[in-house]
Tab-separated table of C-alpha atoms in Angstrom:
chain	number	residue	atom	x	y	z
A	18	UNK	CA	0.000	0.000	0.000
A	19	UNK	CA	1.417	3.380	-0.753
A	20	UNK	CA	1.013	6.437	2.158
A	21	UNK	CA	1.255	9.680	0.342
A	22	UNK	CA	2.458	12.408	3.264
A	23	UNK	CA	1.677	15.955	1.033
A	24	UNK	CA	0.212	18.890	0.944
A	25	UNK	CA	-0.614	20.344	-2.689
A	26	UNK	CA	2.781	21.873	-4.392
A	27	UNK	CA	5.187	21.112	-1.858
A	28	UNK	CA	7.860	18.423	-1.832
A	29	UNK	CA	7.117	15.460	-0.003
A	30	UNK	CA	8.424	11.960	0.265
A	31	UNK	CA	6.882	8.501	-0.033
A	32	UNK	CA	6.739	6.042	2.486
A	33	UNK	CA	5.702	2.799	0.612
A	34	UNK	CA	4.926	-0.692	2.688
A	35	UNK	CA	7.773	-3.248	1.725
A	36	UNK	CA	6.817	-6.646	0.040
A	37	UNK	CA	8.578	-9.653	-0.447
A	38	UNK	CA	8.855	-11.842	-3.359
A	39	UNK	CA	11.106	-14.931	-3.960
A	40	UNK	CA	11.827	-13.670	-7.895
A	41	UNK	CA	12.533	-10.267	-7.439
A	42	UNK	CA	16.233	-9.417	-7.373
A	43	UNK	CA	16.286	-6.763	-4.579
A	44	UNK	CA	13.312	-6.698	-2.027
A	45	UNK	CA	11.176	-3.566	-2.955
A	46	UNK	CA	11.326	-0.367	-0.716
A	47	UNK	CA	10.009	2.041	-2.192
A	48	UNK	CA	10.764	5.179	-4.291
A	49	UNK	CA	14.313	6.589	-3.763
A	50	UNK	CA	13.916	10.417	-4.769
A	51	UNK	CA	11.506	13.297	-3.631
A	52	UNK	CA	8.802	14.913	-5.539
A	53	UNK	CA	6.271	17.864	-5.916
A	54	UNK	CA	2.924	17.295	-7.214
A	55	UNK	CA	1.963	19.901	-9.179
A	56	UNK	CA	-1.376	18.338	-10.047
A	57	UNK	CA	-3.432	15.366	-10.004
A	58	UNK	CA	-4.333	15.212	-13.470
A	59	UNK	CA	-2.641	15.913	-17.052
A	60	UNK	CA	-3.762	16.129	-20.518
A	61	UNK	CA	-2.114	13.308	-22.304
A	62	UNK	CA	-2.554	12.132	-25.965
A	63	UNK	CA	-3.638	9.203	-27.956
A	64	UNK	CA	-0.311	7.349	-27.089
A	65	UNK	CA	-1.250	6.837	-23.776
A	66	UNK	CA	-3.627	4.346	-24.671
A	67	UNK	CA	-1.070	3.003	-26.418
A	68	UNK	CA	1.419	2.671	-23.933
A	69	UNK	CA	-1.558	1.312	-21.542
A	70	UNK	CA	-2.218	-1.596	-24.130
A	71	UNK	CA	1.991	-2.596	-24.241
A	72	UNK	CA	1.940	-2.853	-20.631
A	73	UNK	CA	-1.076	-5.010	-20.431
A	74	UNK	CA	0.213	-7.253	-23.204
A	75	UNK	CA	4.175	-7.393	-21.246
A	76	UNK	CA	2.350	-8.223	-18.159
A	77	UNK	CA	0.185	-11.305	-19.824
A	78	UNK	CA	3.812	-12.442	-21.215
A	79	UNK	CA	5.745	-12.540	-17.796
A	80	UNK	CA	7.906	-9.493	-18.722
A	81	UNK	CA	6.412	-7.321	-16.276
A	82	UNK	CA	5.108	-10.332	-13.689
A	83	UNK	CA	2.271	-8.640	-11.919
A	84	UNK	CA	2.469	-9.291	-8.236
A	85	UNK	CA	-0.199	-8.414	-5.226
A	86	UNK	CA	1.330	-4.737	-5.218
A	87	UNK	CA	1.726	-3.747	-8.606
A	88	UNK	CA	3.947	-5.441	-11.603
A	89	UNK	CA	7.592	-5.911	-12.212
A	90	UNK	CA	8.167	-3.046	-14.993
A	91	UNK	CA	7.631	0.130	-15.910
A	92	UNK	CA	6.988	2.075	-19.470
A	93	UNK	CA	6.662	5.316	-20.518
A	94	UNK	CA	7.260	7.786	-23.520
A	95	UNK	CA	8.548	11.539	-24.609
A	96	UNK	CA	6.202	13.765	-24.553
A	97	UNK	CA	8.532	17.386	-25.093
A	98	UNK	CA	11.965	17.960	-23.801
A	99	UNK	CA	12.705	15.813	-21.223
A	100	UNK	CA	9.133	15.966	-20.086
A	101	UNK	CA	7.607	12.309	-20.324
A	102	UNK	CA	4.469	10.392	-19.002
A	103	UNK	CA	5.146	6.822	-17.198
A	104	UNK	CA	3.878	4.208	-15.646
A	105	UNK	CA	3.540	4.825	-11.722
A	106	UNK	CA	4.791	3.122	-8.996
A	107	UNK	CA	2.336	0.316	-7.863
A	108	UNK	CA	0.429	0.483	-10.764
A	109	UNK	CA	-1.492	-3.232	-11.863
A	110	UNK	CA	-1.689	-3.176	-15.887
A	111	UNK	CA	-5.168	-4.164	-17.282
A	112	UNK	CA	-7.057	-3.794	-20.483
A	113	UNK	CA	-9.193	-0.778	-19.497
A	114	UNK	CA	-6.964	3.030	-19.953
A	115	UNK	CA	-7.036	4.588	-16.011
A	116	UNK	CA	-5.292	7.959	-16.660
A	117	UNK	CA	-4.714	7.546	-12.864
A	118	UNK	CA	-2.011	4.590	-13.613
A	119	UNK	CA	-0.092	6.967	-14.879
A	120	UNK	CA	2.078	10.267	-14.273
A	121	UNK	CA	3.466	13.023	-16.430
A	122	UNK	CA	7.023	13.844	-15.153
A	123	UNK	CA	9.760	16.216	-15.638
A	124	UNK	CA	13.389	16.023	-13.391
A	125	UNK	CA	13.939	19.079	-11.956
A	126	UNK	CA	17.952	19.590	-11.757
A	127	UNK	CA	17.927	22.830	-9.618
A	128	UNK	CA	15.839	20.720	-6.806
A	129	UNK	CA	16.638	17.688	-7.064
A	130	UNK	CA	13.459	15.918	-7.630
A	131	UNK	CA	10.922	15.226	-9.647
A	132	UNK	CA	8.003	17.643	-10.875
A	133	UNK	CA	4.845	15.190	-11.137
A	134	UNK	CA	1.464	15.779	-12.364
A	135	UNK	CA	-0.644	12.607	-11.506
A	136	UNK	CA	-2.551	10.963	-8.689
A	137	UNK	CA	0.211	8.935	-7.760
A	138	UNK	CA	3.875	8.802	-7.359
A	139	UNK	CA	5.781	7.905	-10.487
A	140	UNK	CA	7.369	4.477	-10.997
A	141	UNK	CA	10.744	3.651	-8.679
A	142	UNK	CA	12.903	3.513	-11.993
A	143	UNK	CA	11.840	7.418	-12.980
A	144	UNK	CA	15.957	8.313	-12.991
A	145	UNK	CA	16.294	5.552	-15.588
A	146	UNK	CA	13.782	6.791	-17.723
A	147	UNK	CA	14.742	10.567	-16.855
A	148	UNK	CA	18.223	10.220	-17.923
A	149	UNK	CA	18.241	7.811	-20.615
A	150	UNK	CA	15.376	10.783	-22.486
A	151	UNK	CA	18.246	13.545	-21.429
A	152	UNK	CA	21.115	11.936	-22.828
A	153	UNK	CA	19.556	10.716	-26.234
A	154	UNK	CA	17.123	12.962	-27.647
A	155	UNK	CA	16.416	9.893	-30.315
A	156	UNK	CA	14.580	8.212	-27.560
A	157	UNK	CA	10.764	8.622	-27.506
A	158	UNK	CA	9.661	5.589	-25.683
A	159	UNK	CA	11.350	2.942	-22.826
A	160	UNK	CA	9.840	0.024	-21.271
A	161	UNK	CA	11.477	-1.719	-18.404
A	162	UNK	CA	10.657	-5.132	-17.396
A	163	UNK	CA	12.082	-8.513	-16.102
A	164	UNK	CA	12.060	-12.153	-17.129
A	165	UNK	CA	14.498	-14.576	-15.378
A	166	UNK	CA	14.657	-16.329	-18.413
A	167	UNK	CA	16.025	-13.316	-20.260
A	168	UNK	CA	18.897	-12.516	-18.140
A	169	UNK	CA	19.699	-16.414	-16.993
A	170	UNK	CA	20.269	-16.520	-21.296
A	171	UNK	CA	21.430	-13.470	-22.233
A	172	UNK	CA	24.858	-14.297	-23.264
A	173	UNK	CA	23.346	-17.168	-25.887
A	174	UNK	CA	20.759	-14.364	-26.916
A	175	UNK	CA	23.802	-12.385	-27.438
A	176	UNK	CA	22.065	-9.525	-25.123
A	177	UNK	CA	24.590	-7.107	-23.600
A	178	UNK	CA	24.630	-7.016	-20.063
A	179	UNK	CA	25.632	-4.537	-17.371
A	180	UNK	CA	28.902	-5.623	-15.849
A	181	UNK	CA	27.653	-5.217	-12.206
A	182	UNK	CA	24.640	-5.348	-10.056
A	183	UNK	CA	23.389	-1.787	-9.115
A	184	UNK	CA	20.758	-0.886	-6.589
A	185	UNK	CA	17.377	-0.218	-8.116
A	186	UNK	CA	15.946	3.085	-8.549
A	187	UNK	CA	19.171	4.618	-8.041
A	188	UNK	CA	21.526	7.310	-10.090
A	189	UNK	CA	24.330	4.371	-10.390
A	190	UNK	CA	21.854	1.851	-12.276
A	191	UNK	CA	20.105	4.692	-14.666
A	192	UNK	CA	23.944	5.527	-15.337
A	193	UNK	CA	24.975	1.833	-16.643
A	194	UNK	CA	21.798	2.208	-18.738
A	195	UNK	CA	23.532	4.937	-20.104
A	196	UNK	CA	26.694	3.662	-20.625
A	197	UNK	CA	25.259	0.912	-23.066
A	198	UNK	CA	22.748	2.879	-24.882
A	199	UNK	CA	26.120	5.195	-25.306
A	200	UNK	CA	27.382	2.075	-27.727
A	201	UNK	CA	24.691	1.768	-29.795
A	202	UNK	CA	22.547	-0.782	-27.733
A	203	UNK	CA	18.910	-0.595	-27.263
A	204	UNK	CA	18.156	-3.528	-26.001
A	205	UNK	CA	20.337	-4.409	-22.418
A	206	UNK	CA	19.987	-6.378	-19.489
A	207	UNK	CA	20.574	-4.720	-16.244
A	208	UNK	CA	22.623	-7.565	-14.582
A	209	UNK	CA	20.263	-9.664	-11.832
A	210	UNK	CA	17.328	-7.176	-12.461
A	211	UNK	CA	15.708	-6.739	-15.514
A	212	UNK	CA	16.342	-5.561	-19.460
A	213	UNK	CA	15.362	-2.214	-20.943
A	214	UNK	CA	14.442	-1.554	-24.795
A	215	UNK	CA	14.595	1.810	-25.990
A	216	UNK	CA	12.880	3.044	-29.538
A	217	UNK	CA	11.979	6.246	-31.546
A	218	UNK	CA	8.276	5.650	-30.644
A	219	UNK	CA	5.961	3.262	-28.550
A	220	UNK	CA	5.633	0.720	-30.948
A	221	UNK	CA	8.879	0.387	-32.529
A	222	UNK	CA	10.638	-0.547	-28.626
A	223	UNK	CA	7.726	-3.156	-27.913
A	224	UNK	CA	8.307	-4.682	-31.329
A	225	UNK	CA	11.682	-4.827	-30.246
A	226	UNK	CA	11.075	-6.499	-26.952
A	227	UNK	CA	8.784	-9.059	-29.112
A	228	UNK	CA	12.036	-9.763	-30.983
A	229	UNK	CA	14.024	-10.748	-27.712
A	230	UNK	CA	11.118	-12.675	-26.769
A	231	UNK	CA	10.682	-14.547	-29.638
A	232	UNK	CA	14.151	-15.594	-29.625
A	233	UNK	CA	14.605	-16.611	-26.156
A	234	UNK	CA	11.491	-18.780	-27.170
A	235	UNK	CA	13.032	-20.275	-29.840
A	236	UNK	CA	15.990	-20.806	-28.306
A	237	UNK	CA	14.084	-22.836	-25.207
A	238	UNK	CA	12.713	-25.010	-28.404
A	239	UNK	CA	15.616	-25.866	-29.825
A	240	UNK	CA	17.607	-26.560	-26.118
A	241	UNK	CA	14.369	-28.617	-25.421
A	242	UNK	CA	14.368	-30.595	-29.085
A	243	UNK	CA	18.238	-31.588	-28.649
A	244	UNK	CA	17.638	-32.775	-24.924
A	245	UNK	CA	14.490	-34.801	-26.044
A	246	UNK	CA	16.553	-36.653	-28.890
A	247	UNK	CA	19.545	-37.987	-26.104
């Protein structure tokens, strides 16, 4: 359950109740930055519904495993500058588009935290998404998720890989993200967590995670095939 301690346009921080779950790499805290609401609503465009229908469809593939507090992932796109809408934190996907699932956000150097017009608090990974949009202007979209069979096989699926674990939600991890999409790479694994895809647009990056998927599927036929023949 999330707390919200606020009062309207001030900065507050989020207390968030812990949960525990045998799959996920690093137990789940909470958010790890501050934020001002400006507002609880924002006028968003016909990619949100979109962006609502990827992260139903990642869920129903185990890429973003839904759990009793939310899901593991988080998606969002550019909507001007370094201004972008995302998933928030706790959020379960589902078919129907709740403009309350989501959050338009905007990093706020000067402060140090994280201008936010939505009902809730933004997802955990914000910096990731944040800096990945300042550093590449190419980007207009970035979903987040996490398969154990993606990073367990990432070296067969030829998937570059962070070379160490980093705390989530943290400057250090959305910095490694960095560093790879630096050498060309849109498609990474952050090592024990989860991989990120980055496109020009929405559907471009989910086709792209459909690609990854569809090899690590075929690859699990073929490594099944060869064992059933012995």
């Amino acid at each position: 359950m999330i707390v919200l301690q606020e009062e309207a346009g001030k900065k507050i921080r989020l207390n968030i109740y812990r949960f525990e779950d045998g799959d996920c790499m690093e137990h789940y805290s909470g958010v790890k930055f501050e934020l001002r609401r400006e507002r609880e609503s924002f006028v968003a465009d016909e990619r949100l519904s979109l962006l609502n229908k990827w992260a139903f469809i990642l869920a129903e593939l185990g890429l973003a495993p839904v759990h009793t507090e939310g899901a593991y992932g988080n998606h969002s796109y550019r909507v001007q500058g370094n201004e972008f809408i995302i998933t928030r934190t706790g959020m379960i996907p589902c078919v129907e588009m709740l403009p309350e699932n989501y959050c338009l956000v905007e990093y706020c150097q000067n402060e140090n935290l994280f201008r936010v017009k939505g009902r809730h608090a933004p997802s955990s990974e914000s910096f990731l998404h944040s800096s990945m949009y300042q550093c590449f202007k190419e980007i207009g979209a970035i979903m987040h998720g996490h398969s154990a069979l993606l990073n367990s096989h990432a070296e067969e699926l030829d998937i570059p890989t962070t070379p160490q674990e980093l705390p989530y939600g943290t400057r250090e991890l959305a910095q490694a993200a960095v560093r790879l999409q630096e050498k060309g790479v849109s498609f990474f694994i952050l090592k024990n967590h989860g991989f990120v895809a980055s496109g020009v647009d929405i559907g471009s990056t989910a086709s792209l995670v459909l690609d990854r998927f569809k090899s690590l599927v075929g690859l699990l036929q073929n490594q099944a095939m060869e064992k059933s023949r012995r």
